[in-house]
Tab-separated table of C-alpha atoms in Angstrom:
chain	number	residue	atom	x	y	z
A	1	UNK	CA	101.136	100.899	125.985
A	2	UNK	CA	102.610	99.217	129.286
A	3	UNK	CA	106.301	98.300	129.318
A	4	UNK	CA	104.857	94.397	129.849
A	5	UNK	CA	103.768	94.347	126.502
A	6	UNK	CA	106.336	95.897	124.611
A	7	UNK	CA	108.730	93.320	126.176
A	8	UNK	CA	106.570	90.015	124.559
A	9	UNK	CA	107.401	91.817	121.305
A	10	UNK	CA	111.314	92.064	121.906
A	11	UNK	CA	111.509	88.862	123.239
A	12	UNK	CA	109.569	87.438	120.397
A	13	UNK	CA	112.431	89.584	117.948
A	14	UNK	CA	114.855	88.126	120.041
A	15	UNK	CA	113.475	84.733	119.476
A	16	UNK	CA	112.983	84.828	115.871
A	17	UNK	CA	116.853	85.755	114.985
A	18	UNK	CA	117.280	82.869	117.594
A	19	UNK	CA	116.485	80.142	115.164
A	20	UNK	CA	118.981	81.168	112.780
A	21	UNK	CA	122.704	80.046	111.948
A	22	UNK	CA	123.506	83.707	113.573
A	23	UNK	CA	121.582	84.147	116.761
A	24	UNK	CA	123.330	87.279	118.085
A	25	UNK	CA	120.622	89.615	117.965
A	26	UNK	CA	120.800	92.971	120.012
A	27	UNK	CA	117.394	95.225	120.268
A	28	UNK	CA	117.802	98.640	121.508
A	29	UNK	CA	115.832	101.009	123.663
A	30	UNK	CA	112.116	101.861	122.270
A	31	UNK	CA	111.299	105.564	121.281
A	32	UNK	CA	108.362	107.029	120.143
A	33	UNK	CA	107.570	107.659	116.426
A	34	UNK	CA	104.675	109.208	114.349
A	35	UNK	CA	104.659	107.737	111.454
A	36	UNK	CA	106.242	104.142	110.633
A	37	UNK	CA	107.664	105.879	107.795
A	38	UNK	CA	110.151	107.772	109.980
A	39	UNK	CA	112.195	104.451	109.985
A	40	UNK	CA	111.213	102.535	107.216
A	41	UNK	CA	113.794	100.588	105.120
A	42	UNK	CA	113.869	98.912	102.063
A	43	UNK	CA	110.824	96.731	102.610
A	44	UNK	CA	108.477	96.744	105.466
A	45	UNK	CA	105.810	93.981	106.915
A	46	UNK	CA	102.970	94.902	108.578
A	47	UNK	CA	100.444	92.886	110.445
A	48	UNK	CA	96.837	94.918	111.748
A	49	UNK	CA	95.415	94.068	115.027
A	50	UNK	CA	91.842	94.418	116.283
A	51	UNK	CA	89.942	92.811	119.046
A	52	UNK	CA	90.748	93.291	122.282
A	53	UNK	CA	93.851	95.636	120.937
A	54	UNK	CA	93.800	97.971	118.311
A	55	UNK	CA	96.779	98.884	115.788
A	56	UNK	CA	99.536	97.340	114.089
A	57	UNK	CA	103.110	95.963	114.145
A	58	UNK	CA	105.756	96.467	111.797
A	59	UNK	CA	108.882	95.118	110.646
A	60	UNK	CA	111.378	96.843	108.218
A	61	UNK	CA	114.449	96.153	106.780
A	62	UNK	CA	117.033	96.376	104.299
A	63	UNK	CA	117.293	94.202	101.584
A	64	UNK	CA	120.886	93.319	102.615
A	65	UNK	CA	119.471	92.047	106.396
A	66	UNK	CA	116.855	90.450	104.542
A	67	UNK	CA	119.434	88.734	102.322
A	68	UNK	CA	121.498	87.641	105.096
A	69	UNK	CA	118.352	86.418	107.076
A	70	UNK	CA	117.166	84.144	103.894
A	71	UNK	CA	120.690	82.367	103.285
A	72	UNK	CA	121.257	81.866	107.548
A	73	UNK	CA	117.806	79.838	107.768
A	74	UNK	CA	118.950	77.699	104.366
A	75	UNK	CA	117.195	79.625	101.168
A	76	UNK	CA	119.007	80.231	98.416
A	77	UNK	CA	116.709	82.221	96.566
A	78	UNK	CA	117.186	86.014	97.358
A	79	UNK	CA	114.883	87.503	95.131
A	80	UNK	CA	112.699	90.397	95.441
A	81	UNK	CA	109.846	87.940	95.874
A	82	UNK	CA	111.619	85.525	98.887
A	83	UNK	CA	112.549	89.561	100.691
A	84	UNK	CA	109.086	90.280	100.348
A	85	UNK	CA	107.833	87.007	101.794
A	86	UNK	CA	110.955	87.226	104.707
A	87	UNK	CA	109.698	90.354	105.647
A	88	UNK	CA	105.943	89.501	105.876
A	89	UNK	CA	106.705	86.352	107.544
A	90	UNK	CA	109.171	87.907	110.524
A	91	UNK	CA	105.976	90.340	110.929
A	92	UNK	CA	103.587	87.600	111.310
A	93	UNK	CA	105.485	85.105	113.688
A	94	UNK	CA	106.198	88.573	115.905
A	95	UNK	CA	102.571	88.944	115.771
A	96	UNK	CA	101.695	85.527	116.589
A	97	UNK	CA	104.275	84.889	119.095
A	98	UNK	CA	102.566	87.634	120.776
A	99	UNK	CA	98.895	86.551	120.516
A	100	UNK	CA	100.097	83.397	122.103
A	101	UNK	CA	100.953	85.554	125.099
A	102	UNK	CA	97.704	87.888	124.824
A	103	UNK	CA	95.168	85.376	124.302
A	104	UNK	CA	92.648	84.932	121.432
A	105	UNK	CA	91.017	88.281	121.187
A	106	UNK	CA	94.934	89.495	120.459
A	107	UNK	CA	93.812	89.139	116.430
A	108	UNK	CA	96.150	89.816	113.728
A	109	UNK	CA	95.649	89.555	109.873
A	110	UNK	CA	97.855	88.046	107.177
A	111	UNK	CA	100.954	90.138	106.524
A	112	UNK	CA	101.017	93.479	104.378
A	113	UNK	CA	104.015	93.891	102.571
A	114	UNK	CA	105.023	97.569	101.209
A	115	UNK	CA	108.837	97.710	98.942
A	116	UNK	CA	109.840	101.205	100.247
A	117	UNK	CA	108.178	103.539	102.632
A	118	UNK	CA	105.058	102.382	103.210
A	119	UNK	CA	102.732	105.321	102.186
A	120	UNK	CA	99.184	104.514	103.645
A	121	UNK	CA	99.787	103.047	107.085
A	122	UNK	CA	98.594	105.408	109.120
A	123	UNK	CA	96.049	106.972	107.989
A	124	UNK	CA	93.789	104.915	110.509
A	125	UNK	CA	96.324	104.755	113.700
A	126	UNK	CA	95.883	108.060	116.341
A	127	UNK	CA	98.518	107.400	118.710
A	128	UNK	CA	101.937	106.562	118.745
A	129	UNK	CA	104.164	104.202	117.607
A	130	UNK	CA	107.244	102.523	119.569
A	131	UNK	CA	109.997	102.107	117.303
A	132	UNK	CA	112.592	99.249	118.419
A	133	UNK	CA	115.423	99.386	117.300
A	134	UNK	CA	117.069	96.146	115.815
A	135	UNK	CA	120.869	95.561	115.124
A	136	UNK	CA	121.757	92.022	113.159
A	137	UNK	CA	124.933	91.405	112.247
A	138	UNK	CA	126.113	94.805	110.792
A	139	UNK	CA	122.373	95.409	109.742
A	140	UNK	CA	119.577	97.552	111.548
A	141	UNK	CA	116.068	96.885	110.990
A	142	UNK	CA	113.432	98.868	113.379
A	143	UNK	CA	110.219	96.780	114.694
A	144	UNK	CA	107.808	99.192	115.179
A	145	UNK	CA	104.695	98.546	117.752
A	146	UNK	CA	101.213	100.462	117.547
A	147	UNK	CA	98.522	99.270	120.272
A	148	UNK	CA	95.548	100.961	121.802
């Protein structure tokens, strides 16, 4: 994957924490990972791409990030549910900030949302995965980045 588009993702992270009440967001370098699974947090989103791309992109985090993230954009609700639907949702507007930069055959489907390592992921993916490291607050969540 070329460095070009591994940078629409981070700015897209960078982006997203943006339009909260907290916008200091700090991504670190990329590595390379097997399995999402090596990184995974409490919950993880995941979006699948096909067209023009193949693979996936992830988002995980702890339920305290995910917490944090609901009250700074106004929620009150931090149940298991509203984590669940954070985490999707940060998955899909990386994803779609990103097909807005790709194009229309950049095609993504609706969030999957796994509490815990997710345990069938990869069982389709043959390459690598870039792992990006995210730091919130005093949280780290990892956005990881799959495309052939």
């Amino acid at each position: 994957m070329k460095e070009e588009k591994l940078k629409i993702f981070i700015d897209s992270i960078v982006q997203y924490f943006h339009h909260t009440s907290e916008p200091n967001v700090k991504v670190g370098s990329p590595f390379l990972i097997k399995r999402i699974e090596e990184v995974s947090a409490d919950y993880t989103g995941s979006i699948t791409i096909s067209g023009a791309y193949q693979g996936a992109c992830h988002f995980t985090a702890p339920s305290a990030l995910l917490r944090h993230l609901i009250l700074s954009v106004g929620e009150s609700d931090t149940s298991e549910p509203m984590m669940q639907d954070a985490v999707g949702e940060v998955a899909n507007t990386l994803s779609g900030n990103a097909r807005r930069e790709l194009g229309k055959q950049f095609i993504i489907s609706t969030p999957r949302v796994f509490k815990g390592p997710p345990s069938d992921l990869n069982k389709q993916e043959n390459s690598r995965i870039y792992a990006i490291p995210i730091n919130w607050k005093s949280y780290k969540a990892t956005l990881g980045i799959h495309l052939n």
